[in-house]
Tab-separated table of C-alpha atoms and ligand atoms in Angstrom:
chain	number	residue	atom	x	y	z
Q	1	UNK	CA	-23.572	89.387	153.808
Q	2	UNK	CA	-20.429	91.267	154.928
Q	3	UNK	CA	-20.458	94.550	157.086
Q	4	UNK	CA	-17.598	97.135	156.789
Q	5	UNK	CA	-17.142	100.105	158.730
Q	6	UNK	CA	-14.835	102.937	157.520
Q	7	UNK	CA	-13.778	105.522	159.972
Q	8	UNK	CA	-13.020	109.289	160.009
Q	9	UNK	CA	-9.494	108.869	158.109
Q	10	UNK	CA	-10.192	106.039	155.762
Q	11	UNK	CA	-12.968	108.641	154.263
Q	12	UNK	CA	-11.144	112.002	155.293
Q	13	UNK	CA	-9.089	112.248	152.343
Q	14	UNK	CA	-9.053	111.498	148.240
Q	15	UNK	CA	-6.555	109.144	148.320
Q	16	UNK	CA	-8.340	107.141	151.350
Q	17	UNK	CA	-11.276	107.162	149.448
Q	18	UNK	CA	-9.882	105.471	146.785
Q	19	UNK	CA	-8.450	103.233	148.894
Q	20	UNK	CA	-12.286	102.446	150.381
Q	21	UNK	CA	-13.422	101.812	146.847
Q	22	UNK	CA	-11.008	99.197	146.207
Q	23	UNK	CA	-11.331	97.477	149.345
Q	24	UNK	CA	-15.100	97.283	148.887
Q	25	UNK	CA	-15.201	96.539	145.110
Q	26	UNK	CA	-14.290	93.016	145.423
Q	27	UNK	CA	-17.663	91.390	144.354
Q	28	UNK	CA	-19.177	90.326	147.923
Q	29	UNK	CA	-22.205	91.560	149.158
Q	30	UNK	CA	-22.332	93.975	151.754
Q	31	UNK	CA	-23.181	97.037	153.784
Q	32	UNK	CA	-20.524	100.015	153.984
Q	33	UNK	CA	-20.857	101.896	157.137
Q	34	UNK	CA	-19.025	105.441	156.677
Q	35	UNK	CA	-18.392	107.863	159.676
Q	36	UNK	CA	-17.748	111.471	159.111
Q	37	UNK	CA	-14.485	112.513	157.204
Q	38	UNK	CA	-11.969	113.234	159.842
Q	39	UNK	CA	-12.422	116.469	161.586
Q	40	UNK	CA	-15.821	116.996	160.800
Q	41	UNK	CA	-17.637	115.833	164.045
Q	42	UNK	CA	-15.421	118.040	166.105
Q	43	UNK	CA	-16.064	120.949	163.778
Q	44	UNK	CA	-19.644	120.341	164.305
Q	45	UNK	CA	-19.356	120.078	167.808
Q	46	UNK	CA	-17.523	123.178	167.958
Q	47	UNK	CA	-20.256	124.696	165.570
Q	48	UNK	CA	-23.156	123.786	167.952
Q	49	UNK	CA	-20.746	125.220	171.386
Q	50	UNK	CA	-20.553	128.705	169.351
Q	51	UNK	CA	-24.195	128.892	168.887
Q	52	UNK	CA	-25.069	127.924	172.442
Q	53	UNK	CA	-22.947	130.646	173.320
Q	54	UNK	CA	-24.518	132.927	171.371
Q	55	UNK	CA	-21.449	133.560	169.351
Q	56	UNK	CA	-22.998	133.197	166.092
Q	57	UNK	CA	-20.060	135.097	163.751
Q	58	UNK	CA	-18.125	132.385	164.703
Q	59	UNK	CA	-20.361	129.882	164.098
Q	60	UNK	CA	-20.758	131.073	160.839
Q	61	UNK	CA	-17.243	131.285	160.047
Q	62	UNK	CA	-16.655	127.666	160.913
Q	63	UNK	CA	-19.484	126.685	158.594
Q	64	UNK	CA	-18.236	128.424	155.852
Q	65	UNK	CA	-15.007	126.872	156.159
Q	66	UNK	CA	-16.129	123.599	156.181
Q	67	UNK	CA	-18.729	124.237	153.335
Q	68	UNK	CA	-15.439	125.388	151.271
Q	69	UNK	CA	-13.409	122.536	152.008
Q	70	UNK	CA	-16.227	120.081	151.239
Q	71	UNK	CA	-16.658	121.962	147.816
Q	72	UNK	CA	-13.308	121.531	147.486
Q	73	UNK	CA	-13.287	117.706	148.174
Q	74	UNK	CA	-16.049	117.037	145.829
Q	75	UNK	CA	-14.115	118.692	142.842
Q	76	UNK	CA	-11.081	116.787	143.435
Q	77	UNK	CA	-12.872	113.958	143.640
Q	78	UNK	CA	-15.414	113.639	140.973
Q	79	UNK	CA	-14.841	114.786	137.285
Q	80	UNK	CA	-18.268	114.117	135.466
Q	81	UNK	CA	-19.856	117.738	135.382
Q	82	UNK	CA	-23.242	116.380	136.653
Q	83	UNK	CA	-22.157	114.201	139.305
Q	84	UNK	CA	-19.765	117.403	140.721
Q	85	UNK	CA	-23.164	120.043	140.520
Q	86	UNK	CA	-25.210	117.500	142.069
Q	87	UNK	CA	-23.177	116.886	145.027
Q	88	UNK	CA	-22.130	120.468	145.662
Q	89	UNK	CA	-25.454	121.298	145.558
Q	90	UNK	CA	-26.435	118.631	148.115
Q	91	UNK	CA	-23.344	119.681	150.333
Q	92	UNK	CA	-24.641	123.441	149.953
Q	93	UNK	CA	-27.637	122.615	150.908
Q	94	UNK	CA	-26.595	120.872	154.308
Q	95	UNK	CA	-24.272	123.878	155.291
Q	96	UNK	CA	-27.194	126.528	154.264
Q	97	UNK	CA	-29.747	124.458	156.872
Q	98	UNK	CA	-26.725	124.712	159.456
Q	99	UNK	CA	-26.665	128.428	159.038
Q	100	UNK	CA	-30.645	128.604	159.238
Q	101	UNK	CA	-29.964	126.743	162.480
Q	102	UNK	CA	-27.750	129.442	163.799
Q	103	UNK	CA	-30.984	131.254	164.001
Q	104	UNK	CA	-32.938	128.857	166.500
Q	105	UNK	CA	-32.501	128.237	169.939
Q	106	UNK	CA	-30.061	125.861	170.885
Q	107	UNK	CA	-31.719	122.674	172.221
Q	108	UNK	CA	-30.305	118.993	172.743
Q	109	UNK	CA	-32.044	118.102	169.617
Q	110	UNK	CA	-30.465	121.088	167.797
Q	111	UNK	CA	-26.907	119.914	168.460
Q	112	UNK	CA	-27.994	116.756	167.621
Q	113	UNK	CA	-28.775	117.636	164.169
Q	114	UNK	CA	-25.752	119.534	163.744
Q	115	UNK	CA	-23.573	116.672	164.809
Q	116	UNK	CA	-25.097	114.533	162.374
Q	117	UNK	CA	-24.540	116.013	159.419
Q	118	UNK	CA	-20.920	114.713	158.824
Q	119	UNK	CA	-22.225	111.338	157.878
Q	120	UNK	CA	-25.109	112.524	155.603
Q	121	UNK	CA	-21.969	114.690	153.879
Q	122	UNK	CA	-19.519	111.554	153.882
Q	123	UNK	CA	-22.090	108.943	152.515
Q	124	UNK	CA	-23.582	111.046	150.037
Q	125	UNK	CA	-20.247	112.098	148.381
Q	126	UNK	CA	-19.064	108.612	148.625
Q	127	UNK	CA	-22.129	106.767	146.984
Q	128	UNK	CA	-21.550	109.458	144.002
Q	129	UNK	CA	-18.132	108.321	143.904
Q	130	UNK	CA	-19.243	105.089	143.528
Q	131	UNK	CA	-21.453	105.864	140.539
Q	132	UNK	CA	-18.647	107.929	138.478
Q	133	UNK	CA	-16.695	104.610	138.857
Q	134	UNK	CA	-19.328	102.391	137.560
Q	135	UNK	CA	-19.736	100.686	140.914
Q	136	UNK	CA	-23.446	99.459	141.768
Q	137	UNK	CA	-23.919	100.388	144.968
Q	138	UNK	CA	-27.105	101.803	146.611
Q	139	UNK	CA	-27.203	104.512	149.541
Q	140	UNK	CA	-29.450	103.355	152.721
Q	141	UNK	CA	-30.545	106.308	154.807
Q	142	UNK	CA	-29.611	105.261	158.397
Q	143	UNK	CA	-32.693	107.448	160.162
Q	144	UNK	CA	-35.303	105.061	158.009
Q	145	UNK	CA	-34.262	101.944	160.079
Q	146	UNK	CA	-31.967	102.939	163.338
Q	147	UNK	CA	-33.174	103.551	166.446
Q	148	UNK	CA	-32.397	103.651	170.196
Q	149	UNK	CA	-34.852	102.933	172.967
Q	150	UNK	CA	-35.919	105.156	176.122
Q	151	UNK	CA	-32.334	103.506	177.431
Q	152	UNK	CA	-30.325	104.741	174.393
Q	153	UNK	CA	-30.144	101.096	173.900
Q	154	UNK	CA	-30.842	99.674	170.147
Q	155	UNK	CA	-34.131	99.056	169.305
Q	156	UNK	CA	-33.364	95.603	167.508
Q	157	UNK	CA	-37.002	94.754	166.666
Q	158	UNK	CA	-37.580	98.105	165.364
Q	159	UNK	CA	-34.108	97.986	163.224
Q	160	UNK	CA	-34.445	94.684	162.109
Q	161	UNK	CA	-37.988	94.941	160.603
Q	162	UNK	CA	-37.210	98.440	158.803
Q	163	UNK	CA	-33.836	97.310	157.827
Q	164	UNK	CA	-35.336	94.250	156.262
Q	165	UNK	CA	-38.251	96.029	154.457
Q	166	UNK	CA	-35.856	98.550	153.195
Q	167	UNK	CA	-33.434	95.786	151.719
Q	168	UNK	CA	-36.709	94.384	150.041
Q	169	UNK	CA	-37.910	97.138	148.267
Q	170	UNK	CA	-34.569	98.919	147.645
Q	171	UNK	CA	-33.034	97.825	143.982
Q	172	UNK	CA	-30.627	94.728	144.476
Q	173	UNK	CA	-26.892	95.726	145.187
Q	174	UNK	CA	-23.918	94.520	145.923
Q	175	UNK	CA	-23.103	97.455	148.026
Q	176	UNK	CA	-25.434	99.164	150.583
Q	177	UNK	CA	-23.767	102.370	151.849
Q	178	UNK	CA	-25.128	103.896	155.310
Q	179	UNK	CA	-24.390	106.407	157.668
Q	180	UNK	CA	-22.983	105.236	161.005
Q	181	UNK	CA	-23.294	107.152	164.287
Q	182	UNK	CA	-26.695	108.836	163.410
Q	183	UNK	CA	-29.653	107.039	164.315
Q	184	UNK	CA	-33.510	108.221	165.905
Q	185	UNK	CA	-34.250	108.071	169.599
Q	186	UNK	CA	-37.729	106.479	171.006
Q	187	UNK	CA	-39.773	109.644	170.042
Q	188	UNK	CA	-38.394	109.528	166.573
Q	189	UNK	CA	-36.358	112.750	166.894
Q	190	UNK	CA	-32.486	112.799	165.297
Q	191	UNK	CA	-30.054	111.313	168.007
Q	192	UNK	CA	-27.064	109.283	167.827
Q	193	UNK	CA	-24.973	106.538	169.480
Q	194	UNK	CA	-22.354	108.699	171.078
Q	195	UNK	CA	-18.892	109.875	169.952
Q	196	UNK	CA	-17.217	106.769	168.018
Q	197	UNK	CA	-20.210	105.316	167.721
Q	198	UNK	CA	-19.949	104.295	163.703
Q	199	UNK	CA	-18.280	101.300	165.031
Q	200	UNK	CA	-21.477	100.205	167.126
Q	201	UNK	CA	-23.786	101.032	164.073
Q	202	UNK	CA	-21.600	98.606	161.991
Q	203	UNK	CA	-22.296	95.360	164.564
Q	204	UNK	CA	-25.972	96.524	165.232
Q	205	UNK	CA	-26.648	96.035	161.497
Q	206	UNK	CA	-24.086	93.142	161.717
Q	207	UNK	CA	-26.252	91.083	164.340
Q	208	UNK	CA	-29.461	92.230	162.890
Q	209	UNK	CA	-28.667	90.748	159.364
Q	210	UNK	CA	-26.488	88.099	160.607
Q	211	UNK	CA	-23.742	88.878	159.009
Q	212	UNK	CA	-20.742	86.452	158.319
Q	213	UNK	CA	-18.235	89.071	159.604
Q	214	UNK	CA	-17.975	92.526	160.838
Q	215	UNK	CA	-15.092	94.757	159.344
Q	216	UNK	CA	-13.639	97.973	161.382
Q	217	UNK	CA	-11.356	99.445	158.892
Q	218	UNK	CA	-9.322	102.194	160.732
Q	219	UNK	CA	-5.719	103.753	160.510
Q	220	UNK	CA	-3.387	101.435	162.224
Q	221	UNK	CA	-3.131	97.864	161.916
Q	222	UNK	CA	-5.353	96.157	164.396
Q	223	UNK	CA	-6.023	96.401	167.926
Q	224	UNK	CA	-2.707	97.490	169.887
Q	225	UNK	CA	-0.966	96.113	173.483
Q	226	UNK	CA	-0.890	99.315	174.532
Q	227	UNK	CA	-2.494	102.669	173.387
Q	228	UNK	CA	-0.292	103.707	170.552
Q	229	UNK	CA	-0.958	107.674	171.121
Q	230	UNK	CA	1.302	107.731	174.597
Q	231	UNK	CA	3.210	104.598	174.553
Q	232	UNK	CA	6.048	103.725	171.942
Q	233	UNK	CA	6.535	100.162	170.459
Q	234	UNK	CA	2.910	99.213	170.799
Q	235	UNK	CA	2.303	95.960	168.743
Q	236	UNK	CA	-0.831	94.654	167.219
Q	237	UNK	CA	-2.478	91.918	168.518
Q	238	UNK	CA	-3.762	89.108	166.078
Q	239	UNK	CA	-6.522	87.554	167.894
Q	240	UNK	CA	-8.870	88.800	171.117
Q	241	UNK	CA	-11.912	87.420	172.701
Q	242	UNK	CA	-15.114	89.113	172.876
Q	243	UNK	CA	-14.574	89.542	176.544
Q	244	UNK	CA	-11.263	90.963	176.112
Q	245	UNK	CA	-12.080	93.416	173.644
Q	246	UNK	CA	-14.924	94.429	175.345
Q	247	UNK	CA	-13.012	95.122	178.674
Q	248	UNK	CA	-10.449	97.098	176.614
Q	249	UNK	CA	-13.077	99.108	174.845
Q	250	UNK	CA	-15.077	100.094	177.841
Q	251	UNK	CA	-11.773	100.961	179.832
Q	252	UNK	CA	-10.513	103.432	176.900
Q	253	UNK	CA	-9.193	101.801	173.962
Q	254	UNK	CA	-10.431	104.576	171.422
Q	255	UNK	CA	-10.037	101.985	168.532
Q	256	UNK	CA	-13.330	100.666	169.542
Q	257	UNK	CA	-16.697	102.268	170.636
Q	258	UNK	CA	-17.299	100.919	174.291
Q	259	UNK	CA	-20.109	98.778	173.112
Q	260	UNK	CA	-18.775	97.406	169.660
Q	261	UNK	CA	-19.067	93.772	170.312
Q	262	UNK	CA	-22.384	93.664	172.578
Q	263	UNK	CA	-24.276	93.277	169.433
Q	264	UNK	CA	-22.459	90.631	167.915
Q	265	UNK	CA	-21.073	88.496	170.583
Q	266	UNK	CA	-24.265	86.495	171.387
Q	267	UNK	CA	-24.609	85.476	167.366
Q	268	UNK	CA	-20.851	84.761	167.448
Q	269	UNK	CA	-20.021	87.069	164.582
Q	270	UNK	CA	-16.403	87.792	164.214
Q	271	UNK	CA	-15.172	91.334	164.235
Q	272	UNK	CA	-12.272	91.983	162.098
Q	273	UNK	CA	-10.082	95.230	162.877
Q	274	UNK	CA	-8.044	96.235	159.567
Q	275	UNK	CA	-5.907	98.949	158.400
Q	276	UNK	CA	-7.611	101.154	154.919
Q	277	UNK	CA	-4.012	102.230	154.495
Q	278	UNK	CA	-2.297	98.689	154.801
Q	279	UNK	CA	-5.223	96.322	153.681
Q	280	UNK	CA	-2.691	93.675	153.409
Q	281	UNK	CA	-1.739	93.476	157.446
Q	282	UNK	CA	-3.712	90.839	159.396
Q	283	UNK	CA	-5.169	93.208	161.479
Q	284	UNK	CA	-7.103	91.816	164.793
Q	285	UNK	CA	-9.694	89.137	164.613
Q	286	UNK	CA	-11.894	89.072	167.389
Q	287	UNK	CA	-14.182	85.844	168.133
Q	288	UNK	CA	-15.334	83.858	171.256
Q	289	UNK	CA	-12.218	81.801	170.814
Q	290	UNK	CA	-9.405	82.152	173.686
Q	291	UNK	CA	-5.809	82.884	172.527
Q	292	UNK	CA	-3.082	82.731	175.407
Q	293	UNK	CA	-2.707	83.414	178.601
Q	294	UNK	CA	-1.298	86.307	180.783
Q	295	UNK	CA	-1.362	90.286	180.074
Q	296	UNK	CA	-2.357	90.798	176.345
Q	297	UNK	CA	-3.101	94.532	176.822
Q	298	UNK	CA	-3.031	97.842	178.598
Q	299	UNK	CA	-6.114	100.691	178.082
Q	300	UNK	CA	-6.794	103.627	180.174
Q	301	UNK	CA	-9.417	105.736	180.745
Q	302	UNK	CA	-10.130	109.064	181.942
Q	303	UNK	CA	-12.593	111.434	183.398
Q	304	UNK	CA	-12.769	108.916	186.470
Q	305	UNK	CA	-14.221	110.239	189.350
Q	306	UNK	CA	-13.975	108.478	192.904
Q	307	UNK	CA	-16.107	108.642	195.782
Q	308	UNK	CA	-15.412	107.308	199.100
Q	309	UNK	CA	-18.182	106.895	201.444
Q	310	UNK	CA	-17.067	106.335	205.080
Q	311	UNK	CA	-19.563	105.133	207.657
Q	312	UNK	CA	-18.908	103.858	211.178
Q	313	UNK	CA	-22.086	102.125	211.505
Q	314	UNK	CA	-21.019	100.297	208.394
Q	315	UNK	CA	-19.125	98.156	210.777
Q	316	UNK	CA	-21.254	94.919	210.701
Q	317	UNK	CA	-24.667	97.124	209.373
Q	318	UNK	CA	-25.896	94.618	206.719
Q	319	UNK	CA	-28.116	96.632	204.007
Q	320	UNK	CA	-25.362	99.393	203.933
Q	321	UNK	CA	-24.509	98.994	200.288
Q	322	UNK	CA	-28.021	98.248	199.366
Q	323	UNK	CA	-28.546	101.752	200.143
Q	324	UNK	CA	-25.790	103.139	198.723
Q	325	UNK	CA	-26.165	100.812	195.309
Q	326	UNK	CA	-29.921	102.423	195.262
Q	327	UNK	CA	-28.631	106.072	195.421
Q	328	UNK	CA	-26.667	105.362	192.315
Q	329	UNK	CA	-29.474	103.369	190.499
Q	330	UNK	CA	-31.888	106.219	191.206
Q	331	UNK	CA	-29.835	108.534	189.326
Q	332	UNK	CA	-28.765	106.298	186.817
Q	333	UNK	CA	-25.508	105.786	187.300
Q	334	UNK	CA	-23.373	103.130	186.486
Q	335	UNK	CA	-20.803	102.200	189.111
Q	336	UNK	CA	-16.874	101.222	187.377
Q	337	UNK	CA	-14.976	100.276	190.029
Q	338	UNK	CA	-15.872	99.272	193.797
Q	339	UNK	CA	-13.747	98.066	196.868
Q	340	UNK	CA	-14.631	98.054	200.317
Q	341	UNK	CA	-13.381	98.071	203.947
Q	342	UNK	CA	-15.250	97.616	207.153
Q	343	UNK	CA	-15.680	101.275	207.754
Q	344	UNK	CA	-15.537	102.700	204.029
Q	345	UNK	CA	-16.330	101.855	200.644
Q	346	UNK	CA	-14.539	103.187	197.663
Q	347	UNK	CA	-16.069	103.514	194.311
Q	348	UNK	CA	-15.629	105.092	190.569
Q	349	UNK	CA	-17.864	106.382	187.950
Q	350	UNK	CA	-17.254	108.344	184.485
Q	351	UNK	CA	-20.751	110.141	184.369
Q	352	UNK	CA	-20.952	113.345	187.007
Q	353	UNK	CA	-24.339	114.511	185.125
Q	354	UNK	CA	-25.963	113.549	188.466
Q	355	UNK	CA	-22.840	113.546	190.635
Q	356	UNK	CA	-24.186	116.573	193.037
Q	357	UNK	CA	-27.858	114.809	193.881
Q	358	UNK	CA	-25.795	111.573	194.181
Q	359	UNK	CA	-23.310	112.879	196.891
Q	360	UNK	CA	-26.291	114.888	198.550
Q	361	UNK	CA	-28.190	111.563	199.466
Q	362	UNK	CA	-25.208	109.832	200.041
Q	363	UNK	CA	-23.827	112.351	202.955
Q	364	UNK	CA	-27.469	111.571	204.779
Q	365	UNK	CA	-25.927	108.263	205.412
Q	366	UNK	CA	-22.056	108.849	205.367
Q	367	UNK	CA	-19.315	111.325	205.250
Q	368	UNK	CA	-18.243	111.497	201.657
Q	369	UNK	CA	-15.268	112.204	199.931
Q	370	UNK	CA	-14.865	112.774	195.756
Q	371	UNK	CA	-11.630	112.904	194.050
Q	372	UNK	CA	-11.448	113.917	190.193
Q	373	UNK	CA	-9.020	113.859	187.597
Q	374	UNK	CA	-8.306	110.007	188.342
Q	375	UNK	CA	-7.897	107.573	185.324
Q	376	UNK	CA	-8.810	103.792	185.360
Q	377	UNK	CA	-5.783	101.796	183.768
Q	378	UNK	CA	-6.865	98.075	182.998
Q	379	UNK	CA	-4.975	95.201	182.143
Q	380	UNK	CA	-6.639	92.635	180.120
Q	381	UNK	CA	-5.826	88.898	179.225
Q	382	UNK	CA	-7.322	85.395	179.636
Q	383	UNK	CA	-6.383	84.199	183.095
Q	384	UNK	CA	-4.194	87.024	183.978
Q	385	UNK	CA	-5.418	86.883	187.485
Q	386	UNK	CA	-3.798	83.417	187.832
Q	387	UNK	CA	-0.689	84.006	185.950
Q	388	UNK	CA	2.801	83.471	187.427
Q	389	UNK	CA	4.112	87.250	186.166
Q	390	UNK	CA	1.209	88.837	187.493
Q	391	UNK	CA	1.949	89.662	190.844
Q	392	UNK	CA	5.099	90.866	189.883
Q	393	UNK	CA	3.388	93.878	188.532
Q	394	UNK	CA	2.686	95.572	191.791
Q	395	UNK	CA	6.557	95.708	191.828
Q	396	UNK	CA	6.562	97.967	188.919
Q	397	UNK	CA	4.319	100.105	190.224
Q	398	UNK	CA	6.645	101.065	193.624
Q	399	UNK	CA	6.636	104.728	192.764
Q	400	UNK	CA	2.943	105.513	191.567
Q	401	UNK	CA	0.525	106.413	193.837
Q	402	UNK	CA	-2.598	103.657	193.332
Q	403	UNK	CA	-6.092	104.772	195.070
Q	404	UNK	CA	-7.698	101.570	193.953
Q	405	UNK	CA	-7.120	97.960	193.022
Q	406	UNK	CA	-9.904	95.796	191.176
Q	407	UNK	CA	-8.414	92.205	191.189
Q	408	UNK	CA	-10.122	88.945	190.782
Q	409	UNK	CA	-13.555	90.567	189.870
Q	410	UNK	CA	-13.101	88.660	186.528
Q	411	UNK	CA	-10.328	86.283	185.832
Q	412	UNK	CA	-9.602	88.793	182.775
Q	413	UNK	CA	-9.087	91.822	184.407
Q	414	UNK	CA	-6.986	94.260	186.629
Q	415	UNK	CA	-7.921	97.578	186.978
Q	416	UNK	CA	-5.808	100.329	188.904
Q	417	UNK	CA	-7.368	103.786	189.886
Q	418	UNK	CA	-4.442	106.409	189.647
Q	419	UNK	CA	-4.304	110.253	189.296
Q	420	UNK	CA	-4.749	111.084	185.660
Q	421	UNK	CA	-1.225	112.658	186.176
Q	422	UNK	CA	0.288	109.588	186.352
Q	423	UNK	CA	-1.429	107.762	183.827
Q	424	UNK	CA	1.224	108.296	180.862
Q	425	UNK	CA	4.387	107.034	183.191
Q	426	UNK	CA	2.042	104.176	184.485
Q	427	UNK	CA	1.497	102.854	180.917
Q	428	UNK	CA	5.013	103.569	180.106
Q	429	UNK	CA	6.285	101.579	182.669
Q	430	UNK	CA	3.609	98.600	182.678
Q	431	UNK	CA	4.157	98.296	179.047
Q	432	UNK	CA	8.050	97.784	179.666
Q	433	UNK	CA	7.495	95.651	182.156
Q	434	UNK	CA	4.783	93.397	180.414
Q	435	UNK	CA	5.547	93.505	176.915
Q	436	UNK	CA	9.265	94.101	176.770
Q	437	UNK	CA	10.508	91.267	178.322
Q	438	UNK	CA	11.345	91.273	182.168
Q	439	UNK	CA	14.285	93.774	181.800
Q	440	UNK	CA	12.700	96.226	183.744
Q	441	UNK	CA	11.420	94.059	186.759
Q	442	UNK	CA	15.189	92.654	186.816
Q	443	UNK	CA	16.530	96.051	187.016
Q	444	UNK	CA	14.155	97.144	189.635
Q	445	UNK	CA	15.118	94.159	191.924
Q	446	UNK	CA	18.514	94.961	191.334
Q	447	UNK	CA	17.914	98.318	192.448
Q	448	UNK	CA	15.818	97.483	195.663
Q	449	UNK	CA	18.617	94.803	196.494
Q	450	UNK	CA	21.260	97.122	196.588
Q	451	UNK	CA	19.566	100.188	198.424
A	501	ADP	P1	-11.763	105.784	163.352
A	501	ADP	O1	-11.929	107.492	163.139
A	501	ADP	O2	-11.394	104.820	162.183
A	501	ADP	O3	-12.689	105.299	164.425
A	501	ADP	P2	-10.649	106.173	165.921
A	501	ADP	O4	-9.397	107.408	165.928
A	501	ADP	O5	-11.688	106.100	166.420
A	501	ADP	O6	-10.523	105.753	164.019
A	501	ADP	O7	-9.726	105.166	166.188
A	501	ADP	C1	-8.232	104.500	166.028
A	501	ADP	C2	-7.001	105.185	166.943
A	501	ADP	O8	-7.205	104.704	168.055
A	501	ADP	C3	-5.701	104.777	166.326
A	501	ADP	O9	-5.557	105.543	165.294
A	501	ADP	C4	-5.110	104.880	167.731
A	501	ADP	O10	-4.380	106.330	167.733
A	501	ADP	C5	-5.995	104.786	168.891
A	501	ADP	N1	-6.288	103.864	169.621
A	501	ADP	C6	-6.180	103.913	171.234
A	501	ADP	N2	-5.914	102.759	171.513
A	501	ADP	C7	-5.805	101.930	170.882
A	501	ADP	C8	-5.316	100.484	170.986
A	501	ADP	N3	-5.239	99.695	171.834
A	501	ADP	N4	-5.300	99.677	169.684
A	501	ADP	C9	-5.317	100.330	168.281
A	501	ADP	N5	-5.448	101.750	168.281
A	501	ADP	C10	-5.333	102.476	169.534
A	502	LIG	N1	-18.188	110.918	163.197
A	502	LIG	C1	-18.325	110.214	164.814
A	502	LIG	C2	-17.686	110.846	165.718
A	502	LIG	O1	-16.291	111.420	165.197
A	502	LIG	C3	-18.576	108.651	164.720
A	502	LIG	C4	-17.751	108.283	164.269
A	502	LIG	O2	-16.453	108.453	164.316
A	502	LIG	O3	-17.645	107.050	164.557
A	502	LIG	O4	-17.487	110.472	166.914
A	503	MG	MG1	-13.547	105.664	165.850
């Protein structure tokens, strides 16, 4: 069994939907996980916001526009009149339910119901398209088997039992289509795996079914060595290890949901990244094998908050860090980076939900300073901390204010905390030095020699 996940752009236009059909129609047994068509989840989030703000008129305008867009897509994609009718009826029923929701009190559950509609729409439309093309496929509703527990972790036992039961009772098929992103929560309410979560759905299913491989099909030819949205001349990396890709995804590489490789790593199930618009490109293969040494890729994560905790009493006081960590643990807030000195400890978090009570508690034991609008730039590669070129890296950063450095926490990662306003420049500079030869470094050295 294979698991193939197609992202928003891959199902976002008629020509790409045709590409997806051609890619999956190869006779191999597979589960196909689909995201919402590109832009849809963002629009649904906007609709939810307008309802929350009480601006129902605006919410309804967005609902009408999206409804019309979907009817147009259905009319262009399908030509069999009974399928057009059935599919448009489904589409209209979804949008009518959204119209009805605008009259309800806005809650987190209502929000989750609204944002779940994108994947329900894309999978229904795609399954009807496969029917029209005479391709044998079955639609598996993700809400019948995907569930997260109280800690928002996949409930693997439940997922395995239910998915296997459904597969046993569904007409055998070469292709099973299901929704990414959406799931039930521990109470059985509609929830999701957070933005970009369809990647995670694919690897959760891959692990449960012990798939031969999980493929993430997207709009770029694999995992690039830097963020192509901000840096020119980035290149696809052919091979990454689970550890390398997990670090990069966690530290901001948008191509993968942060938790994507977690479910499959333990079973050594490879993850292949492929381009729907260019299936012949090799893409990136993620396995437990390590290829090469030194810096392989750079990623950046925004919306980081740095907290400096200063206390004279820290000097020689054992147990101080324990008290600090307990405060974060009580407020279920993960710490990303940490550095210490004799009198202070600096750490970063990306979840500000409980920032206020955390600060209040910290202030009882120390002086606290908080900086926001920070970014973590993360450099990843096998044994990078031992690589001969790595120490030179810091020379490239002469004119960037680095607030914290994490070096040696693992052999494969160096993280820098900088102001978000310096992010673009830092990514570009690092790229030029690390991936475009040491020209930049030689120039820097020459400049310093002259000055
Ligand atoms: P999908 O909708 O298929 O899930 P995403 O938009 O979530 O696609 O992810 C693909 C996008 O991630 C790319 O188009 C690219 O702009 C962005 N991206 C950010 N960092 C990287 C990287 N290191 N390698 C490749 N793409 C990246
Ligand atoms: N549609 C969801 C989102 O936009 C999930 C995904 O694309 O993976 O976040
Ligand atoms: Mg994505």
